[in-house]
Amino acid sequence: MKVFENDLVYNYPASHTLNLLHRKYPNPFATHVYSVDTMERSIDPETGILRSERLIGVQQGAPKWVTKLFHLPPIAYVREVVFIDPSGTSATSMSVNLNLAQYISCLEHITYTPRPDNTTLFRQRAMLVSGFPTKLIARKIEQASYDRFKSNAGIGKQGFDWVLAGN
């Protein structure tokens, strides 16, 4: 198992950041994101919390020989569920890959919270676990997935900054 952790700050108030969460894609930096479909959106009548569930299609980042060897599809899908507090001060996002789980499972948890300096703290945790029967190969799959996830996290920051700036 590999755990990816990433804390960073968006230089915008939480209200602005949370208002644009659902507009994060498309952006010119996230070229690996193929599609984003909202599956369900609802408001809890008691708490007022907005819940959105989306299906995100992403292009595979695996080397060509890996995609051919394991007959991987060109697009993988991720289920994302986002909860936004009605006060506009915090949000939680959880996501999991829907296919390729026989090779690697990625469970991601993200929180957005306000900071005293009127910026937004982004805290990301992802657990990458391979169920491949051979431990050596499982570790290699986990490491390759970790490296790819880390690269995409940097791209995600650039892309969301672009969205937050009003582009």
mmCIF file of C-alpha atoms in Angstrom:
data_model
loop_
_atom_site.group_PDB
_atom_site.id
_atom_site.type_symbol
_atom_site.label_atom_id
_atom_site.label_comp_id
_atom_site.label_asym_id
_atom_site.label_seq_id
_atom_site.Cartn_x
_atom_site.Cartn_y
_atom_site.Cartn_z
ATOM 1 C CA MET A 1 0.000 0.000 0.000
ATOM 2 C CA LYS A 2 1.174 3.511 -0.858
ATOM 3 C CA VAL A 3 -0.270 6.651 0.693
ATOM 4 C CA PHE A 4 -0.113 9.986 -1.078
ATOM 5 C CA GLU A 5 -0.497 13.117 1.050
ATOM 6 C CA ASN A 6 -0.695 16.647 -0.247
ATOM 7 C CA ASP A 7 -1.495 19.843 1.649
ATOM 8 C CA LEU A 8 -1.535 23.156 -0.174
ATOM 9 C CA VAL A 9 -3.170 26.543 -0.082
ATOM 10 C CA TYR A 10 -5.360 28.194 -2.686
ATOM 11 C CA ASN A 11 -4.993 31.966 -2.479
ATOM 12 C CA TYR A 12 -8.731 32.553 -2.571
ATOM 13 C CA PRO A 13 -11.389 32.661 0.152
ATOM 14 C CA ALA A 14 -13.144 29.367 0.861
ATOM 15 C CA SER A 15 -16.457 30.764 -0.401
ATOM 16 C CA HIS A 16 -14.908 31.475 -3.828
ATOM 17 C CA THR A 17 -13.032 28.162 -3.946
ATOM 18 C CA LEU A 18 -16.065 26.069 -2.982
ATOM 19 C CA ASN A 19 -18.316 27.928 -5.402
ATOM 20 C CA LEU A 20 -16.089 26.807 -8.282
ATOM 21 C CA LEU A 21 -15.481 23.186 -7.239
ATOM 22 C CA HIS A 22 -17.969 21.882 -9.792
ATOM 23 C CA ARG A 23 -16.270 23.880 -12.539
ATOM 24 C CA LYS A 24 -12.804 22.436 -11.969
ATOM 25 C CA TYR A 25 -13.027 20.537 -15.265
ATOM 26 C CA PRO A 26 -12.508 21.140 -18.098
ATOM 27 C CA ASN A 27 -9.354 23.180 -17.898
ATOM 28 C CA PRO A 28 -6.354 23.298 -20.234
ATOM 29 C CA PHE A 29 -4.022 21.629 -17.719
ATOM 30 C CA ALA A 30 -6.085 18.488 -17.090
ATOM 31 C CA THR A 31 -5.804 17.015 -20.572
ATOM 32 C CA HIS A 32 -6.113 13.503 -19.076
ATOM 33 C CA VAL A 33 -9.728 14.254 -18.057
ATOM 34 C CA TYR A 34 -11.890 12.942 -20.877
ATOM 35 C CA SER A 35 -15.379 13.567 -19.493
ATOM 36 C CA VAL A 36 -17.273 14.716 -16.404
ATOM 37 C CA ASP A 37 -20.888 13.680 -15.918
ATOM 38 C CA THR A 38 -23.027 14.709 -12.960
ATOM 39 C CA MET A 39 -24.934 11.615 -11.882
ATOM 40 C CA GLU A 40 -26.865 13.135 -8.990
ATOM 41 C CA ARG A 41 -27.077 16.400 -7.110
ATOM 42 C CA SER A 42 -29.187 16.888 -3.986
ATOM 43 C CA ILE A 43 -29.534 19.056 -0.897
ATOM 44 C CA ASP A 44 -30.057 17.454 2.498
ATOM 45 C CA PRO A 45 -33.296 19.001 3.837
ATOM 46 C CA GLU A 46 -32.051 19.001 7.439
ATOM 47 C CA THR A 47 -28.444 20.179 7.077
ATOM 48 C CA GLY A 48 -28.581 21.988 3.751
ATOM 49 C CA ILE A 49 -25.431 20.152 2.641
ATOM 50 C CA LEU A 50 -25.102 19.934 -1.134
ATOM 51 C CA ARG A 51 -24.164 16.428 -2.305
ATOM 52 C CA SER A 52 -22.932 15.919 -5.848
ATOM 53 C CA GLU A 53 -21.977 12.638 -7.423
ATOM 54 C CA ARG A 54 -20.003 12.680 -10.649
ATOM 55 C CA LEU A 55 -18.514 10.154 -13.027
ATOM 56 C CA ILE A 56 -15.141 11.308 -14.334
ATOM 57 C CA GLY A 57 -13.542 9.650 -17.353
ATOM 58 C CA VAL A 58 -9.754 9.842 -17.514
ATOM 59 C CA GLN A 59 -7.332 8.700 -20.181
ATOM 60 C CA GLN A 60 -5.064 5.882 -19.113
ATOM 61 C CA GLY A 61 -1.556 6.917 -18.200
ATOM 62 C CA ALA A 62 -0.125 3.409 -18.296
ATOM 63 C CA PRO A 63 2.687 2.580 -20.718
ATOM 64 C CA LYS A 64 1.487 1.085 -24.018
ATOM 65 C CA TRP A 65 3.009 -2.331 -23.273
ATOM 66 C CA VAL A 66 1.042 -2.494 -20.005
ATOM 67 C CA THR A 67 -2.245 -1.569 -21.680
ATOM 68 C CA LYS A 68 -1.694 -4.245 -24.332
ATOM 69 C CA LEU A 69 -0.529 -6.940 -21.897
ATOM 70 C CA PHE A 70 -3.508 -6.480 -19.574
ATOM 71 C CA HIS A 71 -6.032 -5.430 -22.270
ATOM 72 C CA LEU A 72 -6.749 -2.148 -20.502
ATOM 73 C CA PRO A 73 -9.372 0.205 -21.916
ATOM 74 C CA PRO A 74 -8.176 3.639 -23.056
ATOM 75 C CA ILE A 75 -10.526 5.396 -20.599
ATOM 76 C CA ALA A 76 -10.861 4.678 -16.873
ATOM 77 C CA TYR A 77 -13.710 5.943 -14.710
ATOM 78 C CA VAL A 78 -13.694 7.497 -11.268
ATOM 79 C CA ARG A 79 -16.702 8.000 -8.991
ATOM 80 C CA GLU A 80 -16.499 11.281 -7.094
ATOM 81 C CA VAL A 81 -18.853 12.358 -4.304
ATOM 82 C CA VAL A 82 -18.591 15.938 -3.019
ATOM 83 C CA PHE A 83 -20.281 17.397 0.063
ATOM 84 C CA ILE A 84 -20.380 21.202 0.366
ATOM 85 C CA ASP A 85 -21.431 22.861 3.611
ATOM 86 C CA PRO A 86 -24.246 25.398 3.068
ATOM 87 C CA SER A 87 -22.313 28.090 4.904
ATOM 88 C CA GLY A 88 -19.783 27.892 2.080
ATOM 89 C CA THR A 89 -16.901 27.314 4.447
ATOM 90 C CA SER A 90 -15.940 23.678 3.932
ATOM 91 C CA ALA A 91 -16.204 20.778 1.540
ATOM 92 C CA THR A 92 -15.271 17.121 1.476
ATOM 93 C CA SER A 93 -14.648 15.061 -1.632
ATOM 94 C CA MET A 94 -14.226 11.296 -1.870
ATOM 95 C CA SER A 95 -13.371 9.363 -4.992
ATOM 96 C CA VAL A 96 -12.606 5.809 -6.058
ATOM 97 C CA ASN A 97 -11.655 4.211 -9.351
ATOM 98 C CA LEU A 98 -14.425 2.064 -10.829
ATOM 99 C CA ASN A 99 -12.427 -0.029 -13.228
ATOM 100 C CA LEU A 100 -8.964 -1.578 -13.039
ATOM 101 C CA ALA A 101 -9.622 -2.357 -9.362
ATOM 102 C CA GLN A 102 -8.291 -5.870 -9.942
ATOM 103 C CA TYR A 103 -4.887 -4.213 -10.467
ATOM 104 C CA ILE A 104 -5.034 -1.064 -8.330
ATOM 105 C CA SER A 105 -7.589 0.589 -6.061
ATOM 106 C CA CYS A 106 -7.296 4.287 -5.371
ATOM 107 C CA LEU A 107 -9.342 5.776 -2.550
ATOM 108 C CA GLU A 108 -8.996 9.548 -2.334
ATOM 109 C CA HIS A 109 -10.233 11.937 0.360
ATOM 110 C CA ILE A 110 -10.008 15.728 -0.022
ATOM 111 C CA THR A 111 -11.046 18.526 2.307
ATOM 112 C CA TYR A 112 -11.274 22.246 1.623
ATOM 113 C CA THR A 113 -11.303 24.465 4.710
ATOM 114 C CA PRO A 114 -10.928 28.196 5.303
ATOM 115 C CA ARG A 115 -7.766 29.625 6.831
ATOM 116 C CA PRO A 116 -7.566 32.749 9.020
ATOM 117 C CA ASP A 117 -5.715 34.633 6.254
ATOM 118 C CA ASN A 118 -8.771 34.313 3.936
ATOM 119 C CA THR A 119 -7.246 31.525 1.843
ATOM 120 C CA THR A 120 -8.353 27.900 1.481
ATOM 121 C CA LEU A 121 -6.498 24.856 2.788
ATOM 122 C CA PHE A 122 -6.648 21.871 0.438
ATOM 123 C CA ARG A 123 -5.805 18.572 2.135
ATOM 124 C CA GLN A 124 -5.573 15.488 -0.081
ATOM 125 C CA ARG A 125 -5.018 11.875 0.998
ATOM 126 C CA ALA A 126 -5.025 8.916 -1.357
ATOM 127 C CA MET A 127 -4.528 5.266 -0.550
ATOM 128 C CA LEU A 128 -3.274 3.111 -3.428
ATOM 129 C CA VAL A 129 -3.552 -0.648 -2.988
ATOM 130 C CA SER A 130 -2.798 -3.346 -5.547
ATOM 131 C CA GLY A 131 -4.453 -6.719 -5.194
ATOM 132 C CA PHE A 132 -2.151 -8.294 -7.768
ATOM 133 C CA PRO A 133 -1.244 -11.813 -6.561
ATOM 134 C CA THR A 134 2.512 -11.407 -7.047
ATOM 135 C CA LYS A 135 3.821 -9.051 -4.344
ATOM 136 C CA LEU A 136 6.729 -7.787 -6.424
ATOM 137 C CA ILE A 137 4.422 -6.809 -9.277
ATOM 138 C CA ALA A 138 1.849 -5.398 -6.831
ATOM 139 C CA ARG A 139 4.503 -3.104 -5.337
ATOM 140 C CA LYS A 140 5.566 -1.951 -8.803
ATOM 141 C CA ILE A 141 1.947 -1.222 -9.735
ATOM 142 C CA GLU A 142 1.485 0.738 -6.501
ATOM 143 C CA GLN A 143 4.664 2.751 -7.067
ATOM 144 C CA ALA A 144 3.811 3.531 -10.696
ATOM 145 C CA SER A 145 0.295 4.547 -9.639
ATOM 146 C CA TYR A 146 1.685 6.715 -6.837
ATOM 147 C CA ASP A 147 4.052 8.469 -9.247
ATOM 148 C CA ARG A 148 1.225 9.081 -11.723
ATOM 149 C CA PHE A 149 -1.089 10.301 -8.966
ATOM 150 C CA LYS A 150 1.579 12.712 -7.700
ATOM 151 C CA SER A 151 2.093 14.107 -11.204
ATOM 152 C CA ASN A 152 -1.655 14.536 -11.724
ATOM 153 C CA ALA A 153 -1.959 16.280 -8.334
ATOM 154 C CA GLY A 154 0.465 18.971 -9.504
ATOM 155 C CA ILE A 155 -1.467 19.355 -12.736
ATOM 156 C CA GLY A 156 -4.703 19.533 -10.731
ATOM 157 C CA LYS A 157 -3.368 22.445 -8.685
ATOM 158 C CA GLN A 158 -2.412 24.365 -11.837
ATOM 159 C CA GLY A 159 -5.776 23.676 -13.435
ATOM 160 C CA PHE A 160 -7.876 24.682 -10.452
ATOM 161 C CA ASP A 161 -5.788 27.832 -9.945
ATOM 162 C CA TRP A 162 -6.604 28.674 -13.572
ATOM 163 C CA VAL A 163 -10.340 28.155 -12.899
ATOM 164 C CA LEU A 164 -10.204 30.169 -9.664
ATOM 165 C CA ALA A 165 -8.544 33.066 -11.495
ATOM 166 C CA GLY A 166 -11.663 33.365 -13.663
ATOM 167 C CA ASN A 167 -10.424 31.838 -16.889
#
